[in-house]
mmCIF file of C-alpha atoms in Angstrom:
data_model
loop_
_atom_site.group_PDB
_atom_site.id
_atom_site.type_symbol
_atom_site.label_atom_id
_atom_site.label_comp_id
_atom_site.label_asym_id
_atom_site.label_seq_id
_atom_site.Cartn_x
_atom_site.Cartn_y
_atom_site.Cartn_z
ATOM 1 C CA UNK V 1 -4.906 155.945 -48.477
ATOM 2 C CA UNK V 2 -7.748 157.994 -50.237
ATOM 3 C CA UNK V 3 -4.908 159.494 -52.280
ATOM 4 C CA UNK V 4 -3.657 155.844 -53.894
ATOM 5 C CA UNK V 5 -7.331 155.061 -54.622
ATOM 6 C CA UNK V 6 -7.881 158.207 -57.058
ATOM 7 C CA UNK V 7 -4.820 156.735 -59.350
ATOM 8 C CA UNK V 8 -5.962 153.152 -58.822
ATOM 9 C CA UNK V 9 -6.505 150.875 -61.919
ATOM 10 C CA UNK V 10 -9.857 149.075 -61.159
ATOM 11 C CA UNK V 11 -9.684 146.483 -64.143
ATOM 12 C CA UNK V 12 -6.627 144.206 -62.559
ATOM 13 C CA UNK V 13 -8.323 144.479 -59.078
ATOM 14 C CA UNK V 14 -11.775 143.160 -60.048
ATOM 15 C CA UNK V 15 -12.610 139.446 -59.103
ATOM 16 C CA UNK V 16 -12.810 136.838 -61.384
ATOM 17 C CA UNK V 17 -16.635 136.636 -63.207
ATOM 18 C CA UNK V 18 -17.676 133.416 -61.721
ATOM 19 C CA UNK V 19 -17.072 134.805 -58.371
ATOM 20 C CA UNK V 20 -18.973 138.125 -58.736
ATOM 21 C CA UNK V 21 -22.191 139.115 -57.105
ATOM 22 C CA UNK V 22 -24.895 138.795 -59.559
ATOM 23 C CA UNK V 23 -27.891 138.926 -57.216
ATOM 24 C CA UNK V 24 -29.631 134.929 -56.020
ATOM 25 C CA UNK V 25 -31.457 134.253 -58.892
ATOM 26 C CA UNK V 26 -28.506 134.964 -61.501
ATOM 27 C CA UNK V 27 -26.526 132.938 -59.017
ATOM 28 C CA UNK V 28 -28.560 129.995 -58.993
ATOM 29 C CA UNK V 29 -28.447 130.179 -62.747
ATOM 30 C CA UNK V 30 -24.981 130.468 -63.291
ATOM 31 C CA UNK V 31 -24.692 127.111 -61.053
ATOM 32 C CA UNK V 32 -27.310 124.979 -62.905
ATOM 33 C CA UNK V 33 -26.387 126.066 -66.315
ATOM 34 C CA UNK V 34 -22.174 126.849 -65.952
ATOM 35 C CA UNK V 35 -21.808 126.297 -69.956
ATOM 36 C CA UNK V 36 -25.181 128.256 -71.041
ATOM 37 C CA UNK V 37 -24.692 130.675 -74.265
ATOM 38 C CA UNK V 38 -25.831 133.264 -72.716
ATOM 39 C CA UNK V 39 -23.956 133.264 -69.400
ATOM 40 C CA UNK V 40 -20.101 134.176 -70.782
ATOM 41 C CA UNK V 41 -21.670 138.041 -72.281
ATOM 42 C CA UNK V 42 -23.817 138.516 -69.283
ATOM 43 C CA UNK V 43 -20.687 138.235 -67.124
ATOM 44 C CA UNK V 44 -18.544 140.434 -69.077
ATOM 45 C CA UNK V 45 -21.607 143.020 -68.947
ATOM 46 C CA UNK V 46 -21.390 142.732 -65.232
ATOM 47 C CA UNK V 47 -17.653 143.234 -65.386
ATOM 48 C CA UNK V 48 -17.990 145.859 -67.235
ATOM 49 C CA UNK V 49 -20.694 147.632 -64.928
ATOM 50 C CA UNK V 50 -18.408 147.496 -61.620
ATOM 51 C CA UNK V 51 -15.524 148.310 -63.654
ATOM 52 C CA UNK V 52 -17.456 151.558 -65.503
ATOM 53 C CA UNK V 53 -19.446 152.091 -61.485
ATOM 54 C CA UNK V 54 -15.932 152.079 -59.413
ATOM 55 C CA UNK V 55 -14.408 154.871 -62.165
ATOM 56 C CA UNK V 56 -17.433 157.017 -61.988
ATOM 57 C CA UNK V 57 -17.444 157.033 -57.723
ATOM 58 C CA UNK V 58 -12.916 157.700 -58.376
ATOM 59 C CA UNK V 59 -14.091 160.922 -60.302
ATOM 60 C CA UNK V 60 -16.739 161.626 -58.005
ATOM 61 C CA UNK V 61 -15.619 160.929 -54.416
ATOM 62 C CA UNK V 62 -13.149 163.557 -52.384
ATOM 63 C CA UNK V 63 -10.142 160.947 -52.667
ATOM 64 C CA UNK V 64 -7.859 164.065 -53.235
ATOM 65 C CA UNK V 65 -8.949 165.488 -50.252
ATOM 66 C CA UNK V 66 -6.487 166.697 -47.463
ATOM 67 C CA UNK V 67 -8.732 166.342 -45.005
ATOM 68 C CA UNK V 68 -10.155 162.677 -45.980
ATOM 69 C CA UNK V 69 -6.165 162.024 -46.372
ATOM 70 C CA UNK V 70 -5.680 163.017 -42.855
ATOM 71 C CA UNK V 71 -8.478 161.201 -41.279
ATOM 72 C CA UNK V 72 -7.485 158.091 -42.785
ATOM 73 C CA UNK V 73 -4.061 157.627 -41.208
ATOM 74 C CA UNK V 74 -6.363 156.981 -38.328
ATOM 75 C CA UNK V 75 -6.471 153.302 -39.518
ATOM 76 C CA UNK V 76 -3.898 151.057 -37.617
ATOM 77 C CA UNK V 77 -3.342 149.031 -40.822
ATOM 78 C CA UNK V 78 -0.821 152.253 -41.630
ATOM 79 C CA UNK V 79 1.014 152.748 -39.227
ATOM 80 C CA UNK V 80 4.814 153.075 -39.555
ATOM 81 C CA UNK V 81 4.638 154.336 -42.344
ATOM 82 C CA UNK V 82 6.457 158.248 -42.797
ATOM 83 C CA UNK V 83 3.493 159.406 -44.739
ATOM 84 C CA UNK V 84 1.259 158.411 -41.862
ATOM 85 C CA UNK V 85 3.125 160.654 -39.060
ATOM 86 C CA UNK V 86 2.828 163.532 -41.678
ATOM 87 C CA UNK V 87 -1.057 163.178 -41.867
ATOM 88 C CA UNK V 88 -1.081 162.221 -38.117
ATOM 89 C CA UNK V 89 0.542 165.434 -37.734
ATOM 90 C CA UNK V 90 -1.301 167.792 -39.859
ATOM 91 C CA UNK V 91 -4.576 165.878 -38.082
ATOM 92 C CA UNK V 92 -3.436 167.114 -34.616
ATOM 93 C CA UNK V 93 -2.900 170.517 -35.895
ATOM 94 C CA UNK V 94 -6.060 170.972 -37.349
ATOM 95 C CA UNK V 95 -8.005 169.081 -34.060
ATOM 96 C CA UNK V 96 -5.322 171.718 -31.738
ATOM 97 C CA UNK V 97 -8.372 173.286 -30.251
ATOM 98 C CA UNK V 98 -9.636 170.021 -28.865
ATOM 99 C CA UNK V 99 -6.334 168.824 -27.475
ATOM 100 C CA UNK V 100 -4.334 169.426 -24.103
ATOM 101 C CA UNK V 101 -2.672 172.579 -24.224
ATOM 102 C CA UNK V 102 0.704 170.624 -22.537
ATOM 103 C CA UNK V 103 0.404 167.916 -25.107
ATOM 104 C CA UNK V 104 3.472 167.272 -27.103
ATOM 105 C CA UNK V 105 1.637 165.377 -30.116
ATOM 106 C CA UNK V 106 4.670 165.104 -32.482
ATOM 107 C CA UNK V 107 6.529 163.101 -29.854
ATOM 108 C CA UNK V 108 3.506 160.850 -28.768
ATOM 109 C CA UNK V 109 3.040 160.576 -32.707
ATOM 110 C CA UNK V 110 6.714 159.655 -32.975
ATOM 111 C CA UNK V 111 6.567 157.060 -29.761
ATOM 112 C CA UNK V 112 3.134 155.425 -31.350
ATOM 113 C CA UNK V 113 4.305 154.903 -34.882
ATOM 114 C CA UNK V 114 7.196 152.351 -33.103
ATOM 115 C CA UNK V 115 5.376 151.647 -30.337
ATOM 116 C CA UNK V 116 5.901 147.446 -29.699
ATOM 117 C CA UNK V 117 3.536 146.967 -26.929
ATOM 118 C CA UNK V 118 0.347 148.116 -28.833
ATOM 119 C CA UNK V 119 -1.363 144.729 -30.063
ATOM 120 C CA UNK V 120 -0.956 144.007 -33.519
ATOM 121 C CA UNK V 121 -3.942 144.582 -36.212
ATOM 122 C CA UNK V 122 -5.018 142.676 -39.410
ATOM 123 C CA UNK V 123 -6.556 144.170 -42.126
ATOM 124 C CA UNK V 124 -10.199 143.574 -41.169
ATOM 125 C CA UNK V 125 -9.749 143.909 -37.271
ATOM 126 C CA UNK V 126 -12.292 146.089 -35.458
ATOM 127 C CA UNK V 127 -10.372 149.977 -35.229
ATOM 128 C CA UNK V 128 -12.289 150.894 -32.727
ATOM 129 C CA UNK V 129 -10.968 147.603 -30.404
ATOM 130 C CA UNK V 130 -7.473 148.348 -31.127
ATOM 131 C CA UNK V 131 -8.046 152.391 -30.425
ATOM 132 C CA UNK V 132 -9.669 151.391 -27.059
ATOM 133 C CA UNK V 133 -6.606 149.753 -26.172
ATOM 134 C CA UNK V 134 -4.850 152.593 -27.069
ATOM 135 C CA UNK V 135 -6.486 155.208 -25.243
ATOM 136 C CA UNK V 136 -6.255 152.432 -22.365
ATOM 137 C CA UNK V 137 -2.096 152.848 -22.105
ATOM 138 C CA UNK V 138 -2.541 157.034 -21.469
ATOM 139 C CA UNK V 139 0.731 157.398 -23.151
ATOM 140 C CA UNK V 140 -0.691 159.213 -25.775
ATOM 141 C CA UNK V 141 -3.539 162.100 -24.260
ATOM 142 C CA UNK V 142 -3.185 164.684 -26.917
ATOM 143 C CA UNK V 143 -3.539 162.004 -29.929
ATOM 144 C CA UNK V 144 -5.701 160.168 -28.517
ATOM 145 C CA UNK V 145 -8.108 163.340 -28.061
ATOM 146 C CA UNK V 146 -7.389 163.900 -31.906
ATOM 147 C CA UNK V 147 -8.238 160.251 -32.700
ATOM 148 C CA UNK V 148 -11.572 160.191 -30.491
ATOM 149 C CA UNK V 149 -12.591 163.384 -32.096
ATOM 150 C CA UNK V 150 -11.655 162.015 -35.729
ATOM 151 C CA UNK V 151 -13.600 158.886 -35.246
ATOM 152 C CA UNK V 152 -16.642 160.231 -33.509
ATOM 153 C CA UNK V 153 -17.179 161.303 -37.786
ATOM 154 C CA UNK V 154 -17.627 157.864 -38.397
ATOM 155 C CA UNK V 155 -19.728 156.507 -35.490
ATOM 156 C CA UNK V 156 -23.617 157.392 -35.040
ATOM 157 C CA UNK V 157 -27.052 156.249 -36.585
ATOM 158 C CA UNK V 158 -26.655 155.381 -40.111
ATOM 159 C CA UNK V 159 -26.838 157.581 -42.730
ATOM 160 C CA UNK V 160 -29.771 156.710 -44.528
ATOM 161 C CA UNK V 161 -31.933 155.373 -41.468
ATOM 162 C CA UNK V 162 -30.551 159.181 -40.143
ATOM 163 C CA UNK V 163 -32.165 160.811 -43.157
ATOM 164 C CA UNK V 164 -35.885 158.468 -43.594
ATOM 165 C CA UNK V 165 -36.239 159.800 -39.721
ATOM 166 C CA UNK V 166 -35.116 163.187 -40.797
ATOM 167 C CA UNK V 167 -37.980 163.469 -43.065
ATOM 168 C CA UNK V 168 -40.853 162.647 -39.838
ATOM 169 C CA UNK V 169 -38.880 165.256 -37.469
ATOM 170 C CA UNK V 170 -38.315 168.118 -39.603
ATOM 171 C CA UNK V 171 -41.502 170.281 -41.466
ATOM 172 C CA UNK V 172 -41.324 174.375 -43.135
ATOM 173 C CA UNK V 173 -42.527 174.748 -38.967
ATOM 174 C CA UNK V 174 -39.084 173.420 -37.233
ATOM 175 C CA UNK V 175 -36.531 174.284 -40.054
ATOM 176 C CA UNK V 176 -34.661 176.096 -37.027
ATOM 177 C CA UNK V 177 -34.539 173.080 -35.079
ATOM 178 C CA UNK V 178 -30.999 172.969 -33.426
ATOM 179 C CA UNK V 179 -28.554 169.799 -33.412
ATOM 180 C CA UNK V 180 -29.530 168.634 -29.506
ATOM 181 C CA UNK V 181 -32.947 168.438 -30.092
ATOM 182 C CA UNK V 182 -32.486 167.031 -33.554
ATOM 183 C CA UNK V 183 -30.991 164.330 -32.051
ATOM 184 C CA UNK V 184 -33.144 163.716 -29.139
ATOM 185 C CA UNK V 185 -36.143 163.660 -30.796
ATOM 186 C CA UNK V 186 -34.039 161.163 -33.764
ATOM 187 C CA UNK V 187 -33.650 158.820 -30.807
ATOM 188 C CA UNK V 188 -36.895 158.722 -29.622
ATOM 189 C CA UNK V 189 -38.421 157.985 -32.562
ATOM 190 C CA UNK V 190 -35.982 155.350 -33.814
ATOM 191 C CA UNK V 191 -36.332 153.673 -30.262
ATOM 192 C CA UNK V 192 -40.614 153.739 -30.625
ATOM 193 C CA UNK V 193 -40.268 152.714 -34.320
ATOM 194 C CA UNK V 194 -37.786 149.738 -33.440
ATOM 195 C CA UNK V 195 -40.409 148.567 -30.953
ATOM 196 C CA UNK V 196 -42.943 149.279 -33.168
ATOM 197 C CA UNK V 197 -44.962 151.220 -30.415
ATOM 198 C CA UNK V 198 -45.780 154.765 -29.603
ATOM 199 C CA UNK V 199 -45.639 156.457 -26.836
ATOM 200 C CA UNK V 200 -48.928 155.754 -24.969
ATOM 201 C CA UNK V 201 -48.336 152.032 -25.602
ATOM 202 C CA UNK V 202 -44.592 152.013 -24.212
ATOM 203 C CA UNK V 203 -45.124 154.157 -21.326
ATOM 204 C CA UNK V 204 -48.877 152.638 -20.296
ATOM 205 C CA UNK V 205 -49.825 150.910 -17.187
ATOM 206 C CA UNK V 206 -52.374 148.746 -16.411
ATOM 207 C CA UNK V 207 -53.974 151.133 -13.498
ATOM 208 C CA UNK V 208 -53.349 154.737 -14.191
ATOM 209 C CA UNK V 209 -53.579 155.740 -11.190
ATOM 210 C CA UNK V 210 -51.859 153.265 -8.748
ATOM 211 C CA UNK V 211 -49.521 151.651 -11.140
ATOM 212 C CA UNK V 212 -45.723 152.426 -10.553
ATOM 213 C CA UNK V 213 -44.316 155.598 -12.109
ATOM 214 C CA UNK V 214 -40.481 155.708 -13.761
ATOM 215 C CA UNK V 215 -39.506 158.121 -11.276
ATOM 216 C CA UNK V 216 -36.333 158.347 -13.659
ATOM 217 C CA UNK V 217 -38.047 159.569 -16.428
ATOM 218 C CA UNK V 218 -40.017 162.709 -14.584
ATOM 219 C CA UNK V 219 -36.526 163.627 -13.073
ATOM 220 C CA UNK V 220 -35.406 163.427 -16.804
ATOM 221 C CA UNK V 221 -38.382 165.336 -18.093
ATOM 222 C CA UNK V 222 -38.434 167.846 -15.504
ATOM 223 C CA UNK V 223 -34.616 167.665 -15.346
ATOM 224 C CA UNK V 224 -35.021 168.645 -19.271
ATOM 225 C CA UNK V 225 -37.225 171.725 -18.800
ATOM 226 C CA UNK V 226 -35.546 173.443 -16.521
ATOM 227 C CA UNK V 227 -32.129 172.860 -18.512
ATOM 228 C CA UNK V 228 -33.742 173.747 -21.523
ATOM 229 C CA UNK V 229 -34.994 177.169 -20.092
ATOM 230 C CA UNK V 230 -31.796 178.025 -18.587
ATOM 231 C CA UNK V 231 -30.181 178.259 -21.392
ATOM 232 C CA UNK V 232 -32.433 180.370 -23.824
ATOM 233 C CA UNK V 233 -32.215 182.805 -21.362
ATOM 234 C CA UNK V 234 -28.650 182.202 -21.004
ATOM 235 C CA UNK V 235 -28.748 183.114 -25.138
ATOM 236 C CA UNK V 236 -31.586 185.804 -24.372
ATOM 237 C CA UNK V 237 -28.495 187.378 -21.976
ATOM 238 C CA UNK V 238 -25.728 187.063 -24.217
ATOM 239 C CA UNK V 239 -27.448 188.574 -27.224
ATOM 240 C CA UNK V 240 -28.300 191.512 -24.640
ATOM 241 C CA UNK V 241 -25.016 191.836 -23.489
ATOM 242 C CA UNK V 242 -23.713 192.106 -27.454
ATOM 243 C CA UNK V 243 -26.471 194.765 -28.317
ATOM 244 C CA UNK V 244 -25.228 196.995 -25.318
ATOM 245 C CA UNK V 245 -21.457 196.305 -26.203
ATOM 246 C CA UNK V 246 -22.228 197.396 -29.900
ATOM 247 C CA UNK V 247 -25.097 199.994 -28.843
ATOM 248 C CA UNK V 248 -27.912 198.044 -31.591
ATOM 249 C CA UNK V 249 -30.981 197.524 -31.325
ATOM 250 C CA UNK V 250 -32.837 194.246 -32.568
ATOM 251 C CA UNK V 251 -35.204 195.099 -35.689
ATOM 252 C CA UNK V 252 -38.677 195.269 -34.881
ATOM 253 C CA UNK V 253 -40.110 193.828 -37.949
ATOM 254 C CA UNK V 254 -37.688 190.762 -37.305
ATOM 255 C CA UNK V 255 -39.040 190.684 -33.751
ATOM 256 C CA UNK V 256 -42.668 190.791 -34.592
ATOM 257 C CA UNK V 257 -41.941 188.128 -37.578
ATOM 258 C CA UNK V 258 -40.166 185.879 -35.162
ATOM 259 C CA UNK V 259 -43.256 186.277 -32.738
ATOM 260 C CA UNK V 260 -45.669 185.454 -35.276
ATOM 261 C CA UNK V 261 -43.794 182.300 -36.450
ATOM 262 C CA UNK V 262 -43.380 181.254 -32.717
ATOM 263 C CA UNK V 263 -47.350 181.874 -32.459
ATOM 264 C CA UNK V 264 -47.919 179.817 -35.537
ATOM 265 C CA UNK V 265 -45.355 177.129 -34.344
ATOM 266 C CA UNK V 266 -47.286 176.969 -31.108
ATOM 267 C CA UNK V 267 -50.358 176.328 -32.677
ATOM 268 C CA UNK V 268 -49.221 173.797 -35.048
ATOM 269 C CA UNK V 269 -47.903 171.995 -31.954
ATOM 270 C CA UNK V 270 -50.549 171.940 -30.069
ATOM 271 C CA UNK V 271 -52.426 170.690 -33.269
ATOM 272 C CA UNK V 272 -50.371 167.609 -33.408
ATOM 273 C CA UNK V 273 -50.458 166.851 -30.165
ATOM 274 C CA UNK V 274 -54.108 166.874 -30.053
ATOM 275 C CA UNK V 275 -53.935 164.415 -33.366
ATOM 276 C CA UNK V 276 -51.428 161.914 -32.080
ATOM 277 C CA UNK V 277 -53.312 161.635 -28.713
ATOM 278 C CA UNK V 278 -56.409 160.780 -30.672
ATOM 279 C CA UNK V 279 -55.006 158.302 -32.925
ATOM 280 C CA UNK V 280 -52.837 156.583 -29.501
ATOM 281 C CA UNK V 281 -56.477 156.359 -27.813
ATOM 282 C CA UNK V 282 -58.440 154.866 -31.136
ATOM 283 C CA UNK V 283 -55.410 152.117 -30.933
ATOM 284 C CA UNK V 284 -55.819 151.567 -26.993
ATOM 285 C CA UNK V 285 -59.808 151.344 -27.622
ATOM 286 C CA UNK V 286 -59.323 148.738 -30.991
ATOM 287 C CA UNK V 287 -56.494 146.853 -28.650
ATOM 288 C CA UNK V 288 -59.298 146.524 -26.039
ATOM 289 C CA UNK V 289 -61.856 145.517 -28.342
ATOM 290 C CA UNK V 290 -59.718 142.990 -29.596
ATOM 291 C CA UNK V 291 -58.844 141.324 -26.454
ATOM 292 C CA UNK V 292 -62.456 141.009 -25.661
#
């Protein structure tokens, strides 16, 4: 629990010196020269440095959070345990809004805590495994929910591969940018960078204009645009319908601003466009040149 790690004494739960990580090199060292001087005070300095590292995150990590508390009696490894029904609990009441409205979650919290038939789990054992089985039973809809809601936290691109792509997606021009196309546009890019292609290599054929066509990716694009257009003026509608139910008007300095950016976004678009297309053909043409 988050809550036993901010009282935790580090210095009786480090490993013994000889069996720390000290990087390769300081490895191979310590094997080839066990009894050197020198080798006894860097150890203790390396001791020292997880011991001082692991107090600094205990100060500086949420471990006293309620909410951290909550999500962590998620972990199979817990359960049975009275404190883990009363996080369980509190977890389900703050996820109500995502549950069944029939679900009784105290009860299915109650039945899963001495629930038998569930398969057992080490310390170590894939949660997500165990949860699938779980969710497998339906016994338990309205914690389950919670749980899949909990854990979807937890479960997407990694954080700092998340935030190097961040950096190539989003400029002062697309600071509005919402989540969905965030996202999208995250995936493409990881997916071209993992290949290590662009676009016009991924998606070229070797005759242009008889080759075969992905017929599922036009229905997707096309599929996309219309989507996409449906619902800003779905939004275009509901901000209507709020300025007649509260008789307002939008400003018209914030409208002409908000044209002028969209003007300038355009442009900047259209820009990039132009310069990606022109570096994808100078690659095709050196490719070609190459190969003859």
């Amino acid at each position: 629990m988050p809550k036993a790690l901010a009282t935790l004494d580090f210095d009786d739960k480090l490993l013994p010196v000889r069996e720390m990580y000290v990087g390769r090199e300081a490895d191979r060292f310590r094997v080839a020269h066990p009894q050197h001087p020198l080798l006894k005070p860097f150890l203790q300095d390396v001791s020292r440095a997880y011991s001082t590292c692991a107090k600094y995150l205990q100060k500086k990590l949420p471990l006293q959070s309620k909410t951290l508390q909550c999500l962590s009696a998620v972990d199979p490894v817990v359960r049975g345990h009275t404190k883990t029904g009363f996080k369980l609990k509190k977890l389900t009441y703050t996820m109500s809004h995502l549950l069944p409205p029939d679900a009784d979650t105290h009860q299915e919290i109650l039945q899963y805590s001495v629930d038998h038939t569930l398969p057992t789990f080490k310390e170590g054992d894939d949660v997500v495994r165990l949860w699938s089985s779980v969710f497998e039973t339906g016994k338990y809809p309205g914690l389950c929910q919670a749980v899949k809601a909990a854990m979807s936290i937890f479960h997407g691109p990694l954080v700092e591969s998340s935030f190097n792509l961040m950096g190539d997606i989003i400029d002062p021009r697309s600071t509005s940018m919402n989540i969905a196309t965030f996202s999208a546009t995250q995936t493409v890019k990881y997916t071209l960078q993992s290949r290590k292609q662009n676009a016009v290599e991924m998606f070229s054929r070797d005759d242009v204009k008889f080759g075969a066509v992905d017929r599922r990716l036009c229905s997707n694009i096309n599929s996309a645009g219309t989507r996409d257009k449906a619902q800003r003026q779905n939004k275009l509608f509901r901000a209507r319908e709020r300025r007649m139910e509260f008789d307002c008007q939008p400003s018209t300095s914030a409208a002409e601003k908000r044209k002028q950016v969209v003007e300038e976004e355009n442009v900047a678009r259209k820009r990039h466009i132009a310069k990606q297309r022109k570096r994808a053909l100078e690659g095709l043409v050196q490719a070609k040149r190459l190969k003859k």
